[in-house]
């Protein structure tokens, strides 16, 4: 698990940069799951525009990075999960999202958000990822 420091407002952009780096380093898109704690990721909003059934079919097909809400119950694990803390959230809500993301991450969990808010939930986290 690694922290990716960002502001709450900048968490989505930081997550997008993180996903780009993962893909550039050789990770396949179908091994990455991005979960948002606040407002849905813009790509998720775009894909849902084609209908819920089509949106969820993409998860099953597994051909690309998948974007979902951290509270979604239909998600499945992937090698890498990027948890995006893009909204102020209660400690209880963040703890629930963090547990769900951790359970879904096969190899690596990256958490994009305010370090002061996120770090206490992950005492064994690796050093923050530099910008």
Rosetta silent file (secondary structure, phi, psi, omega in degrees, C-alpha in Angstrom):
SEQUENCE: XXXXXXXXXXXXXXXXXXXXXXXXXXXXXXXXXXXXXXXXXXXXXXXXXXXXXXXXXXXXXXXXXXXXXXXXXXXXXXXXXXXXXXXXXXXXXXXXXXXXXXXXXXXXXXXXXXXXXXXXXXXXXXXXXXX
SCORE:     score description
SCORE:     0.000 S_00000001
   1 L     0.000  135.442  177.834    0.000    0.000    0.000 S_00000001
   2 E  -135.066  144.574  175.299    1.268    3.429   -0.901 S_00000001
   3 E   -90.435  139.709  176.585   -0.028    6.910   -0.306 S_00000001
   4 E  -119.630   95.814 -173.754   -0.193    9.305   -3.238 S_00000001
   5 E   -61.693  136.971  175.223   -0.394   12.763   -1.643 S_00000001
   6 L  -162.984  168.136  169.787   -2.863   15.229   -3.102 S_00000001
   7 L   -79.503  164.046  176.704   -5.463   17.715   -2.086 S_00000001
   8 L   -60.885  -44.020 -178.712   -9.020   16.503   -1.944 S_00000001
   9 L   -65.394  -33.038 -177.237   -9.833   18.699   -4.929 S_00000001
  10 L   -94.791    5.243 -174.463   -6.816   17.422   -6.896 S_00000001
  11 H   -62.688  -37.481 -179.471   -7.216   13.730   -6.030 S_00000001
  12 H   -66.651  -44.931  178.250   -8.817   12.756   -9.346 S_00000001
  13 H   -62.003  -41.058  179.475   -6.052   14.416  -11.370 S_00000001
  14 H   -64.982  -39.010  177.230   -3.413   12.780   -9.166 S_00000001
  15 H   -64.814  -41.573  178.187   -5.125    9.413   -9.621 S_00000001
  16 H   -61.335  -42.420  176.447   -5.178    9.904  -13.391 S_00000001
  17 H   -61.911  -40.217 -179.725   -1.434   10.650  -13.328 S_00000001
  18 H   -64.652  -43.559  177.915   -0.909    7.556  -11.186 S_00000001
  19 H   -63.488  -43.139  177.710   -2.855    5.359  -13.607 S_00000001
  20 H   -57.406  -44.341  179.103   -0.874    6.799  -16.523 S_00000001
  21 H   -63.708  -40.337  178.161    2.385    5.922  -14.749 S_00000001
  22 H   -60.274  -45.443 -178.920    1.156    2.407  -14.037 S_00000001
  23 H   -67.962  -39.835  178.540    0.286    1.876  -17.700 S_00000001
  24 H   -66.137  -26.428 -179.960    3.554    3.430  -18.891 S_00000001
  25 L   -83.930   -1.581  175.932    5.452    1.081  -16.587 S_00000001
  26 L   112.021   -3.672  176.365    3.894   -1.925  -18.309 S_00000001
  27 L   -66.111  139.777  175.265    0.756   -2.641  -16.293 S_00000001
  28 L   -78.545  143.047 -179.863   -2.102   -3.827  -18.455 S_00000001
  29 H   -56.488  -34.468 -177.117   -5.221   -1.638  -18.280 S_00000001
  30 H   -74.042    1.426  177.837   -7.383   -4.607  -17.290 S_00000001
  31 H  -102.881    4.412 -174.115   -5.391   -5.013  -14.066 S_00000001
  32 E  -118.280  131.470  176.170   -6.311   -1.575  -12.691 S_00000001
  33 E  -122.351  129.209  178.873   -9.424   -0.576  -10.737 S_00000001
  34 E  -112.812  122.756 -179.949  -10.034    3.045   -9.715 S_00000001
  35 E  -115.922  131.328  178.560  -12.461    3.656   -6.853 S_00000001
  36 E  -106.464  142.532  178.193  -13.686    7.113   -5.860 S_00000001
  37 L   -88.238  -31.584 -178.887  -14.889    8.094   -2.411 S_00000001
  38 L  -103.164 -132.657  179.516  -16.645   11.276   -3.564 S_00000001
  39 L   -58.151  143.300  178.656  -18.104   12.266   -6.895 S_00000001
  40 L   -57.805  148.507  176.739  -17.712    9.606   -9.589 S_00000001
  41 L   -59.334  143.734  179.478  -14.654    9.831  -11.797 S_00000001
  42 H   -53.961  -35.360  179.458  -15.434   11.725  -15.046 S_00000001
  43 H   -68.325  -37.736  176.163  -14.741    8.583  -17.081 S_00000001
  44 H   -62.754  -44.109  178.674  -17.221    6.629  -14.979 S_00000001
  45 H   -59.118  -42.338  178.579  -19.814    9.358  -15.509 S_00000001
  46 H   -61.507  -49.267 -176.666  -19.180    9.176  -19.257 S_00000001
  47 H   -66.810  -36.091  178.351  -19.499    5.398  -19.409 S_00000001
  48 H   -65.400  -24.550  177.332  -22.666    5.296  -17.297 S_00000001
  49 L   -59.554  -20.004  178.205  -24.174    7.608  -19.901 S_00000001
  50 L   -90.927    1.170  177.837  -24.399    4.555  -22.182 S_00000001
  51 L   111.870  144.892 -178.519  -26.484    2.708  -19.595 S_00000001
  52 H   -59.725  -42.858 -177.387  -25.864    0.820  -16.386 S_00000001
  53 H   -61.201  -46.329  179.290  -25.926   -2.589  -18.061 S_00000001
  54 H   -65.140  -40.338  179.315  -23.253   -1.625  -20.597 S_00000001
  55 H   -58.489  -51.490 -177.783  -21.187    0.065  -17.891 S_00000001
  56 H   -70.095  -26.891  176.942  -21.080   -3.028  -15.671 S_00000001
  57 H   -61.716  -32.489  178.773  -20.461   -5.298  -18.675 S_00000001
  58 H   -62.246  -33.544  177.826  -17.125   -3.526  -19.093 S_00000001
  59 H   -65.552  -44.383 -179.991  -16.067   -4.811  -15.680 S_00000001
  60 H   -65.671  -41.646  179.837  -16.862   -8.370  -16.699 S_00000001
  61 H   -66.326  -33.961  173.720  -15.141   -7.982  -20.062 S_00000001
  62 L    63.591   32.286 -177.709  -12.050   -6.649  -18.304 S_00000001
  63 L   -91.344   -7.905 -173.776  -10.448   -4.954  -21.279 S_00000001
  64 L  -149.991  174.528  172.457   -9.616   -1.609  -19.708 S_00000001
  65 L   -58.654  138.570  179.177   -9.124    0.331  -16.493 S_00000001
  66 E  -114.925  136.758 -177.982  -12.437    0.252  -14.636 S_00000001
  67 E  -115.237  130.696 -178.817  -13.793    3.195  -12.643 S_00000001
  68 E  -150.093  168.157  174.051  -16.390    2.771   -9.891 S_00000001
  69 E   -77.083  142.730 -178.246  -17.658    4.217   -6.667 S_00000001
  70 L   -62.568  -21.124  179.648  -15.871    2.884   -3.595 S_00000001
  71 L   -91.900    0.113 -179.282  -19.221    1.769   -2.179 S_00000001
  72 L   -61.715  139.548 -178.917  -20.149   -0.254   -5.271 S_00000001
  73 L   -99.747   -7.046 -177.434  -20.925   -3.846   -4.465 S_00000001
  74 L   -94.964   -3.446 -177.668  -20.487   -5.260   -7.962 S_00000001
  75 L   -69.691  156.062  176.790  -16.777   -4.562   -8.322 S_00000001
  76 L  -124.231  158.424 -178.146  -14.274   -7.382   -8.496 S_00000001
  77 L   -65.647  153.500  174.304  -10.655   -7.440   -7.475 S_00000001
  78 E  -140.386  165.504 -178.797   -7.820   -6.432   -9.709 S_00000001
  79 E   -56.875  -42.466 -177.314   -4.059   -6.487   -9.297 S_00000001
  80 E  -123.445  131.236  173.715   -3.947   -2.745   -8.619 S_00000001
  81 E  -120.202  131.560  175.527   -6.580   -0.616   -6.928 S_00000001
  82 E  -110.333  112.659  177.809   -6.344    3.177   -6.846 S_00000001
  83 E   -94.508  123.270 -175.188   -8.549    4.637   -4.109 S_00000001
  84 E  -108.526  111.365  178.889   -9.352    8.290   -4.787 S_00000001
  85 L   -93.213   82.480 -172.476  -10.332   10.335   -1.726 S_00000001
  86 L  -105.022   20.246  178.172  -11.858   13.187   -3.704 S_00000001
  87 L  -156.583  145.512  172.672  -14.396   14.388   -1.164 S_00000001
  88 L   -59.679  137.216 -176.635  -14.424   15.118    2.545 S_00000001
  89 L  -145.206  150.861  178.566  -15.691   11.987    4.208 S_00000001
  90 L   -64.978  158.387  177.016  -16.249   10.820    7.760 S_00000001
  91 H   -58.909  -39.551  179.206  -13.621    8.631    9.351 S_00000001
  92 H   -64.020  -44.295  179.553  -16.155    5.803    9.338 S_00000001
  93 H   -64.834  -41.505  179.517  -16.892    6.279    5.624 S_00000001
  94 H   -68.399  -38.643  177.376  -13.218    6.454    4.732 S_00000001
  95 H   -61.176  -43.292  179.098  -12.455    3.386    6.835 S_00000001
  96 H   -63.058  -44.937  179.345  -15.170    1.444    5.018 S_00000001
  97 H   -64.460  -41.164 -179.507  -13.876    2.549    1.612 S_00000001
  98 H   -64.030  -41.863  178.252  -10.295    1.753    2.585 S_00000001
  99 H   -63.757  -43.488  179.576  -11.222   -1.756    3.736 S_00000001
 100 H   -62.594  -45.453 -179.804  -13.149   -2.422    0.534 S_00000001
 101 H   -63.059  -42.769 -179.938  -10.278   -1.152   -1.633 S_00000001
 102 H   -61.960  -40.934 -179.701   -7.740   -3.180    0.332 S_00000001
 103 H   -66.593  -28.432 -178.020   -9.821   -6.341   -0.070 S_00000001
 104 H   -87.277  -17.409 -175.917  -10.021   -5.817   -3.838 S_00000001
 105 E   -82.828  115.668  179.835   -6.314   -5.097   -4.363 S_00000001
 106 E   -75.539  -41.784 -176.967   -4.435   -8.217   -5.384 S_00000001
 107 E  -121.463  -38.140 -169.823   -0.918   -6.741   -5.417 S_00000001
 108 E  -147.190  133.607  173.210   -0.977   -3.022   -4.825 S_00000001
 109 E  -117.660  124.396  176.503   -3.254   -0.422   -3.272 S_00000001
 110 E  -114.727  129.365 -177.847   -2.550    3.224   -4.037 S_00000001
 111 E  -116.188  115.765  179.235   -4.492    5.847   -2.085 S_00000001
 112 E   -97.085  117.242  179.309   -4.726    9.360   -3.549 S_00000001
 113 E   171.544 -176.441  179.600   -5.699   11.930   -0.976 S_00000001
 114 L   -66.187  120.816 -175.150   -4.708   14.172    1.877 S_00000001
 115 H   -59.426  -40.653 -178.967   -1.942   12.385    3.783 S_00000001
 116 H   -62.639  -31.248  179.382   -3.077   13.724    7.175 S_00000001
 117 H   -83.219  -41.729 -171.305   -6.527   12.247    6.596 S_00000001
 118 H   -86.296  -40.707 -173.291   -5.545    9.000    4.910 S_00000001
 119 H   -54.252  -40.985  179.914   -2.271    7.969    6.602 S_00000001
 120 H   -59.946  -24.069  179.020   -3.787    7.074   10.014 S_00000001
 121 H   -79.545  -14.868 -176.931   -5.908    4.427    8.316 S_00000001
 122 L  -130.099   70.582 -175.719   -2.839    2.768    6.811 S_00000001
 123 L   -61.848  -22.553 -179.418   -0.147    2.615    9.498 S_00000001
 124 L   -98.404   13.877 -176.310    1.936    0.153    7.468 S_00000001
 125 L   -65.207  149.473  174.368    1.855    2.184    4.259 S_00000001
 126 E   -70.176  173.324  178.879    4.965    2.704    2.229 S_00000001
 127 L   -58.729  145.771  177.987    6.490    6.132    1.819 S_00000001
 128 L   -56.064  143.331  178.137    4.297    8.603   -0.073 S_00000001
 129 L   -74.695  126.980  179.833    4.721    8.516   -3.823 S_00000001
 130 L   -65.766  154.238  179.924    6.466   11.710   -4.999 S_00000001
 131 L   -68.476    0.000    0.000    4.633   14.076   -7.299 S_00000001
